[in-house]
Amino acid sequence: IVADTANHRLQVYTPCAIHKASFGSFGTGAGQFNQPSAVAMCGDHHIAVADMKNKRVQILTENGRYKSMFHTQWEPHSIVCDPDRNIIVANSNNEIEIYFPDGEMYTTFKVNDRLLYSHYQWPLFVSQN
């Protein structure tokens, strides 16, 4: 699944790079996007989408049907889901936001200023091991 940012949609490909489907359009409604910046698979066949300019995360079924959404504090740049389906977002305020699966905020943090690499700007990717 590819976040087709400039076209405000998601593109779905097979592992052999054959185009399978696309969904989404420009807008603020359910299933619409304003520069989706990243996608992540979340547990039971759901897709979490970082809907950057709408400052929200949308949850879709694997077929692209809208399921739910929640607003983020800042523009989400990157997104990943952990094994418990918590949603981890790197945002435009140089923070990491962590949400429960229902979209309730768990915590947000920046790197400690006393560390050698004390800050970062525009974190674009988060990963979960």
Short mmCIF file of N, CA and C in Angstrom, two decimals:
data_model
loop_
_atom_site.label_atom_id
_atom_site.label_comp_id
_atom_site.label_asym_id
_atom_site.label_seq_id
_atom_site.Cartn_x
_atom_site.Cartn_y
_atom_site.Cartn_z
N ILE A 1 0.87 -1.17 0.00
CA ILE A 1 0.00 0.00 0.00
C ILE A 1 0.91 1.23 0.00
N VAL A 2 0.62 2.15 -0.90
CA VAL A 2 1.44 3.35 -1.06
C VAL A 2 0.57 4.57 -0.79
N ALA A 3 1.09 5.49 0.02
CA ALA A 3 0.43 6.78 0.20
C ALA A 3 0.80 7.65 -0.99
N ASP A 4 -0.15 7.86 -1.88
CA ASP A 4 0.04 8.68 -3.08
C ASP A 4 -0.29 10.12 -2.69
N THR A 5 0.65 10.76 -2.03
CA THR A 5 0.43 12.03 -1.34
C THR A 5 -0.14 13.12 -2.24
N ALA A 6 0.49 13.41 -3.34
CA ALA A 6 0.06 14.51 -4.20
C ALA A 6 -1.28 14.27 -4.87
N ASN A 7 -1.67 13.00 -5.01
CA ASN A 7 -2.96 12.68 -5.62
C ASN A 7 -4.04 12.39 -4.58
N HIS A 8 -3.71 12.53 -3.29
CA HIS A 8 -4.67 12.42 -2.19
C HIS A 8 -5.40 11.08 -2.20
N ARG A 9 -4.63 10.00 -2.35
CA ARG A 9 -5.24 8.67 -2.37
C ARG A 9 -4.21 7.63 -1.97
N LEU A 10 -4.68 6.40 -1.82
CA LEU A 10 -3.82 5.26 -1.55
C LEU A 10 -3.82 4.37 -2.78
N GLN A 11 -2.67 3.78 -3.08
CA GLN A 11 -2.53 2.84 -4.19
C GLN A 11 -2.15 1.48 -3.59
N VAL A 12 -2.80 0.44 -4.04
CA VAL A 12 -2.55 -0.90 -3.54
C VAL A 12 -1.92 -1.73 -4.66
N TYR A 13 -0.82 -2.39 -4.34
CA TYR A 13 -0.11 -3.24 -5.30
C TYR A 13 0.08 -4.63 -4.73
N THR A 14 0.18 -5.60 -5.60
CA THR A 14 0.54 -6.96 -5.19
C THR A 14 2.04 -7.00 -4.91
N PRO A 15 2.54 -8.05 -4.27
CA PRO A 15 3.99 -8.17 -4.06
C PRO A 15 4.79 -8.17 -5.37
N CYS A 16 4.13 -8.46 -6.48
CA CYS A 16 4.80 -8.45 -7.80
C CYS A 16 4.64 -7.11 -8.50
N ALA A 17 4.22 -6.08 -7.77
CA ALA A 17 4.08 -4.71 -8.28
C ALA A 17 2.97 -4.55 -9.32
N ILE A 18 1.94 -5.37 -9.23
CA ILE A 18 0.78 -5.22 -10.11
C ILE A 18 -0.25 -4.38 -9.37
N HIS A 19 -0.71 -3.32 -10.03
CA HIS A 19 -1.70 -2.43 -9.40
C HIS A 19 -3.00 -3.20 -9.16
N LYS A 20 -3.45 -3.14 -7.93
CA LYS A 20 -4.63 -3.90 -7.52
C LYS A 20 -5.84 -2.99 -7.32
N ALA A 21 -5.62 -1.84 -6.68
CA ALA A 21 -6.73 -0.93 -6.39
C ALA A 21 -6.19 0.43 -5.98
N SER A 22 -7.06 1.41 -5.99
CA SER A 22 -6.75 2.71 -5.41
C SER A 22 -8.01 3.23 -4.76
N PHE A 23 -7.86 3.99 -3.70
CA PHE A 23 -9.02 4.56 -3.05
C PHE A 23 -8.64 5.85 -2.36
N GLY A 24 -9.67 6.69 -2.18
CA GLY A 24 -9.48 8.00 -1.59
C GLY A 24 -9.56 9.09 -2.65
N SER A 25 -9.80 10.31 -2.17
CA SER A 25 -9.84 11.49 -3.02
C SER A 25 -9.56 12.69 -2.14
N PHE A 26 -9.39 13.85 -2.74
CA PHE A 26 -9.11 15.06 -1.97
C PHE A 26 -10.35 15.49 -1.20
N GLY A 27 -10.15 15.84 0.07
CA GLY A 27 -11.25 16.36 0.87
C GLY A 27 -11.05 16.14 2.35
N THR A 28 -12.10 16.48 3.10
CA THR A 28 -12.05 16.36 4.56
C THR A 28 -13.04 15.32 5.09
N GLY A 29 -13.79 14.69 4.21
CA GLY A 29 -14.78 13.70 4.64
C GLY A 29 -14.16 12.35 4.95
N ALA A 30 -15.00 11.43 5.40
CA ALA A 30 -14.56 10.07 5.69
C ALA A 30 -14.04 9.42 4.42
N GLY A 31 -12.84 8.87 4.49
CA GLY A 31 -12.24 8.22 3.33
C GLY A 31 -11.62 9.18 2.33
N GLN A 32 -11.65 10.48 2.64
CA GLN A 32 -10.98 11.47 1.80
C GLN A 32 -9.72 11.92 2.51
N PHE A 33 -8.75 12.41 1.72
CA PHE A 33 -7.45 12.77 2.28
C PHE A 33 -7.00 14.13 1.78
N ASN A 34 -6.12 14.74 2.56
CA ASN A 34 -5.40 15.94 2.13
C ASN A 34 -3.93 15.64 2.39
N GLN A 35 -3.29 15.11 1.40
CA GLN A 35 -1.89 14.70 1.43
C GLN A 35 -1.62 13.57 2.43
N PRO A 36 -2.13 12.39 2.17
CA PRO A 36 -1.78 11.26 3.04
C PRO A 36 -0.28 11.00 2.95
N SER A 37 0.39 10.96 4.08
CA SER A 37 1.85 10.88 4.08
C SER A 37 2.41 9.50 4.38
N ALA A 38 1.62 8.63 4.99
CA ALA A 38 2.12 7.30 5.36
C ALA A 38 0.95 6.37 5.67
N VAL A 39 1.23 5.08 5.57
CA VAL A 39 0.23 4.06 5.90
C VAL A 39 0.89 2.97 6.74
N ALA A 40 0.07 2.28 7.52
CA ALA A 40 0.56 1.15 8.32
C ALA A 40 -0.55 0.12 8.43
N MET A 41 -0.17 -1.14 8.38
CA MET A 41 -1.14 -2.21 8.63
C MET A 41 -1.29 -2.35 10.15
N CYS A 42 -2.53 -2.40 10.59
CA CYS A 42 -2.82 -2.49 12.02
C CYS A 42 -3.63 -3.74 12.31
N GLY A 43 -2.95 -4.74 12.80
CA GLY A 43 -3.62 -5.94 13.27
C GLY A 43 -4.55 -6.59 12.27
N ASP A 44 -5.78 -6.73 12.67
CA ASP A 44 -6.79 -7.50 11.95
C ASP A 44 -7.23 -6.87 10.63
N HIS A 45 -6.28 -6.73 9.72
CA HIS A 45 -6.56 -6.29 8.35
C HIS A 45 -7.09 -4.86 8.26
N HIS A 46 -6.62 -3.99 9.12
CA HIS A 46 -6.98 -2.58 9.03
C HIS A 46 -5.76 -1.77 8.61
N ILE A 47 -6.03 -0.64 7.98
CA ILE A 47 -4.98 0.25 7.50
C ILE A 47 -5.11 1.57 8.25
N ALA A 48 -4.02 2.03 8.85
CA ALA A 48 -3.98 3.35 9.47
C ALA A 48 -3.31 4.29 8.48
N VAL A 49 -3.92 5.44 8.25
CA VAL A 49 -3.42 6.41 7.28
C VAL A 49 -3.11 7.71 7.99
N ALA A 50 -1.88 8.21 7.82
CA ALA A 50 -1.51 9.53 8.33
C ALA A 50 -2.02 10.55 7.31
N ASP A 51 -3.13 11.18 7.61
CA ASP A 51 -3.78 12.16 6.73
C ASP A 51 -3.21 13.53 7.10
N MET A 52 -2.05 13.84 6.53
CA MET A 52 -1.20 14.93 7.01
C MET A 52 -1.89 16.29 7.12
N LYS A 53 -2.38 16.84 6.04
CA LYS A 53 -2.91 18.21 6.08
C LYS A 53 -4.26 18.30 6.77
N ASN A 54 -4.97 17.18 6.93
CA ASN A 54 -6.19 17.19 7.73
C ASN A 54 -5.90 16.97 9.21
N LYS A 55 -4.63 16.77 9.56
CA LYS A 55 -4.19 16.56 10.96
C LYS A 55 -5.01 15.47 11.65
N ARG A 56 -5.01 14.31 11.01
CA ARG A 56 -5.77 13.20 11.58
C ARG A 56 -5.21 11.87 11.10
N VAL A 57 -5.67 10.81 11.74
CA VAL A 57 -5.38 9.45 11.33
C VAL A 57 -6.72 8.82 10.99
N GLN A 58 -6.78 8.19 9.83
CA GLN A 58 -7.99 7.46 9.45
C GLN A 58 -7.69 5.97 9.49
N ILE A 59 -8.65 5.21 9.95
CA ILE A 59 -8.55 3.76 9.96
C ILE A 59 -9.52 3.24 8.90
N LEU A 60 -8.97 2.43 8.00
CA LEU A 60 -9.76 1.86 6.91
C LEU A 60 -9.67 0.34 6.96
N THR A 61 -10.65 -0.31 6.35
CA THR A 61 -10.53 -1.75 6.18
C THR A 61 -9.50 -2.01 5.08
N GLU A 62 -9.07 -3.24 4.94
CA GLU A 62 -8.09 -3.54 3.90
C GLU A 62 -8.64 -3.33 2.50
N ASN A 63 -9.96 -3.20 2.38
CA ASN A 63 -10.58 -2.90 1.09
C ASN A 63 -10.81 -1.41 0.89
N GLY A 64 -10.34 -0.59 1.84
CA GLY A 64 -10.44 0.86 1.69
C GLY A 64 -11.70 1.48 2.24
N ARG A 65 -12.52 0.72 2.93
CA ARG A 65 -13.73 1.29 3.52
C ARG A 65 -13.40 1.99 4.83
N TYR A 66 -13.97 3.17 5.01
CA TYR A 66 -13.76 3.96 6.21
C TYR A 66 -14.28 3.21 7.43
N LYS A 67 -13.48 3.20 8.49
CA LYS A 67 -13.88 2.57 9.75
C LYS A 67 -13.98 3.61 10.87
N SER A 68 -12.91 4.42 11.04
CA SER A 68 -12.92 5.44 12.08
C SER A 68 -11.79 6.44 11.82
N MET A 69 -11.74 7.47 12.64
CA MET A 69 -10.65 8.43 12.55
C MET A 69 -10.51 9.17 13.86
N PHE A 70 -9.33 9.77 14.05
CA PHE A 70 -9.12 10.65 15.19
C PHE A 70 -8.14 11.74 14.78
N HIS A 71 -8.28 12.89 15.42
CA HIS A 71 -7.40 14.02 15.12
C HIS A 71 -6.11 13.91 15.91
N THR A 72 -5.03 14.37 15.30
CA THR A 72 -3.73 14.41 15.95
C THR A 72 -3.44 15.84 16.37
N GLN A 73 -2.44 16.01 17.25
CA GLN A 73 -2.12 17.34 17.73
C GLN A 73 -1.44 18.18 16.65
N TRP A 74 -0.66 17.54 15.80
CA TRP A 74 0.09 18.20 14.74
C TRP A 74 -0.06 17.38 13.48
N GLU A 75 0.52 17.83 12.38
CA GLU A 75 0.46 17.06 11.13
C GLU A 75 1.21 15.74 11.29
N PRO A 76 0.55 14.62 11.04
CA PRO A 76 1.24 13.33 11.12
C PRO A 76 2.07 13.09 9.87
N HIS A 77 3.33 12.73 10.06
CA HIS A 77 4.22 12.45 8.93
C HIS A 77 4.39 10.96 8.70
N SER A 78 4.51 10.22 9.77
CA SER A 78 4.76 8.79 9.68
C SER A 78 3.91 8.08 10.71
N ILE A 79 3.67 6.80 10.47
CA ILE A 79 2.76 6.07 11.34
C ILE A 79 3.17 4.60 11.37
N VAL A 80 2.99 3.97 12.52
CA VAL A 80 3.21 2.54 12.66
C VAL A 80 2.26 2.03 13.75
N CYS A 81 1.88 0.78 13.65
CA CYS A 81 1.04 0.15 14.68
C CYS A 81 1.85 -0.93 15.38
N ASP A 82 1.74 -0.98 16.70
CA ASP A 82 2.44 -2.03 17.43
C ASP A 82 1.56 -3.28 17.49
N PRO A 83 2.05 -4.39 18.06
CA PRO A 83 1.26 -5.63 18.08
C PRO A 83 -0.07 -5.51 18.81
N ASP A 84 -0.20 -4.52 19.71
CA ASP A 84 -1.46 -4.31 20.42
C ASP A 84 -2.39 -3.35 19.68
N ARG A 85 -2.01 -2.95 18.45
CA ARG A 85 -2.75 -2.02 17.61
C ARG A 85 -2.71 -0.59 18.11
N ASN A 86 -1.81 -0.28 19.06
CA ASN A 86 -1.59 1.12 19.41
C ASN A 86 -0.96 1.79 18.19
N ILE A 87 -1.26 3.06 18.00
CA ILE A 87 -0.82 3.78 16.81
C ILE A 87 0.22 4.82 17.21
N ILE A 88 1.38 4.73 16.59
CA ILE A 88 2.51 5.60 16.91
C ILE A 88 2.73 6.53 15.73
N VAL A 89 2.74 7.84 16.00
CA VAL A 89 2.80 8.85 14.95
C VAL A 89 4.00 9.76 15.18
N ALA A 90 4.79 10.00 14.13
CA ALA A 90 5.82 11.04 14.16
C ALA A 90 5.18 12.29 13.55
N ASN A 91 5.24 13.42 14.25
CA ASN A 91 4.49 14.58 13.80
C ASN A 91 5.38 15.77 13.40
N SER A 92 4.74 16.82 12.90
CA SER A 92 5.44 18.00 12.40
C SER A 92 5.96 18.91 13.51
N ASN A 93 5.68 18.59 14.76
CA ASN A 93 6.21 19.36 15.88
C ASN A 93 7.40 18.63 16.52
N ASN A 94 8.02 17.74 15.76
CA ASN A 94 9.19 16.99 16.22
C ASN A 94 8.88 16.14 17.45
N GLU A 95 7.70 15.56 17.47
CA GLU A 95 7.26 14.73 18.58
C GLU A 95 6.81 13.36 18.08
N ILE A 96 6.74 12.46 19.01
CA ILE A 96 6.13 11.15 18.78
C ILE A 96 4.85 11.13 19.62
N GLU A 97 3.74 10.84 18.96
CA GLU A 97 2.45 10.72 19.65
C GLU A 97 2.06 9.24 19.64
N ILE A 98 1.55 8.76 20.77
CA ILE A 98 1.10 7.37 20.84
C ILE A 98 -0.37 7.37 21.24
N TYR A 99 -1.16 6.64 20.46
CA TYR A 99 -2.60 6.56 20.67
C TYR A 99 -3.02 5.12 20.92
N PHE A 100 -4.03 4.94 21.75
CA PHE A 100 -4.66 3.63 21.90
C PHE A 100 -5.42 3.32 20.61
N PRO A 101 -5.79 2.05 20.37
CA PRO A 101 -6.49 1.70 19.13
C PRO A 101 -7.78 2.49 18.88
N ASP A 102 -8.43 2.96 19.94
CA ASP A 102 -9.67 3.73 19.76
C ASP A 102 -9.41 5.20 19.46
N GLY A 103 -8.12 5.61 19.37
CA GLY A 103 -7.78 6.99 19.05
C GLY A 103 -7.55 7.88 20.25
N GLU A 104 -7.70 7.33 21.45
CA GLU A 104 -7.43 8.12 22.66
C GLU A 104 -5.93 8.28 22.82
N MET A 105 -5.50 9.51 23.13
CA MET A 105 -4.08 9.80 23.32
C MET A 105 -3.55 9.05 24.53
N TYR A 106 -2.44 8.34 24.35
CA TYR A 106 -1.75 7.69 25.46
C TYR A 106 -0.65 8.60 25.98
N THR A 107 0.25 9.04 25.10
CA THR A 107 1.33 9.92 25.51
C THR A 107 1.93 10.60 24.29
N THR A 108 2.73 11.61 24.54
CA THR A 108 3.51 12.27 23.50
C THR A 108 4.85 12.64 24.11
N PHE A 109 5.91 12.61 23.31
CA PHE A 109 7.22 12.94 23.87
C PHE A 109 8.18 13.46 22.82
N LYS A 110 9.18 14.17 23.31
CA LYS A 110 10.34 14.60 22.51
C LYS A 110 11.56 13.93 23.12
N VAL A 111 12.65 13.91 22.36
CA VAL A 111 13.89 13.35 22.89
C VAL A 111 14.42 14.28 23.97
N ASN A 112 14.98 13.71 25.01
CA ASN A 112 15.54 14.48 26.12
C ASN A 112 16.65 15.42 25.63
N ASP A 113 16.57 16.69 26.00
CA ASP A 113 17.53 17.70 25.55
C ASP A 113 18.96 17.44 26.03
N ARG A 114 19.15 16.63 27.04
CA ARG A 114 20.50 16.37 27.56
C ARG A 114 21.21 15.25 26.82
N LEU A 115 20.54 14.56 25.95
CA LEU A 115 21.18 13.47 25.22
C LEU A 115 22.08 14.01 24.11
N LEU A 116 23.03 13.20 23.67
CA LEU A 116 23.95 13.60 22.63
C LEU A 116 23.21 14.07 21.38
N TYR A 117 22.26 13.28 20.93
CA TYR A 117 21.42 13.68 19.81
C TYR A 117 20.14 14.20 20.42
N SER A 118 20.17 15.46 20.81
CA SER A 118 19.14 15.99 21.70
C SER A 118 17.84 16.37 21.01
N HIS A 119 17.83 16.50 19.73
CA HIS A 119 16.58 16.86 19.08
C HIS A 119 16.59 16.37 17.64
N TYR A 120 15.47 16.37 17.06
CA TYR A 120 15.34 16.01 15.66
C TYR A 120 14.29 16.93 15.06
N GLN A 121 14.36 17.13 13.78
CA GLN A 121 13.40 17.99 13.11
C GLN A 121 12.67 17.20 12.04
N TRP A 122 11.38 17.36 12.02
CA TRP A 122 10.52 16.69 11.05
C TRP A 122 10.79 15.20 10.98
N PRO A 123 10.55 14.47 12.06
CA PRO A 123 10.75 13.02 11.98
C PRO A 123 9.82 12.44 10.92
N LEU A 124 10.37 11.76 9.94
CA LEU A 124 9.57 11.28 8.83
C LEU A 124 9.21 9.81 8.91
N PHE A 125 9.95 9.03 9.70
CA PHE A 125 9.66 7.61 9.76
C PHE A 125 9.74 7.10 11.19
N VAL A 126 8.81 6.27 11.53
CA VAL A 126 8.87 5.54 12.80
C VAL A 126 8.77 4.07 12.44
N SER A 127 9.35 3.23 13.28
CA SER A 127 9.35 1.80 13.03
C SER A 127 9.14 1.08 14.34
N GLN A 128 8.57 -0.09 14.28
CA GLN A 128 8.31 -0.89 15.47
C GLN A 128 8.96 -2.24 15.26
N ASN A 129 9.71 -2.71 16.27
CA ASN A 129 10.35 -4.03 16.18
C ASN A 129 9.54 -5.08 16.88
#
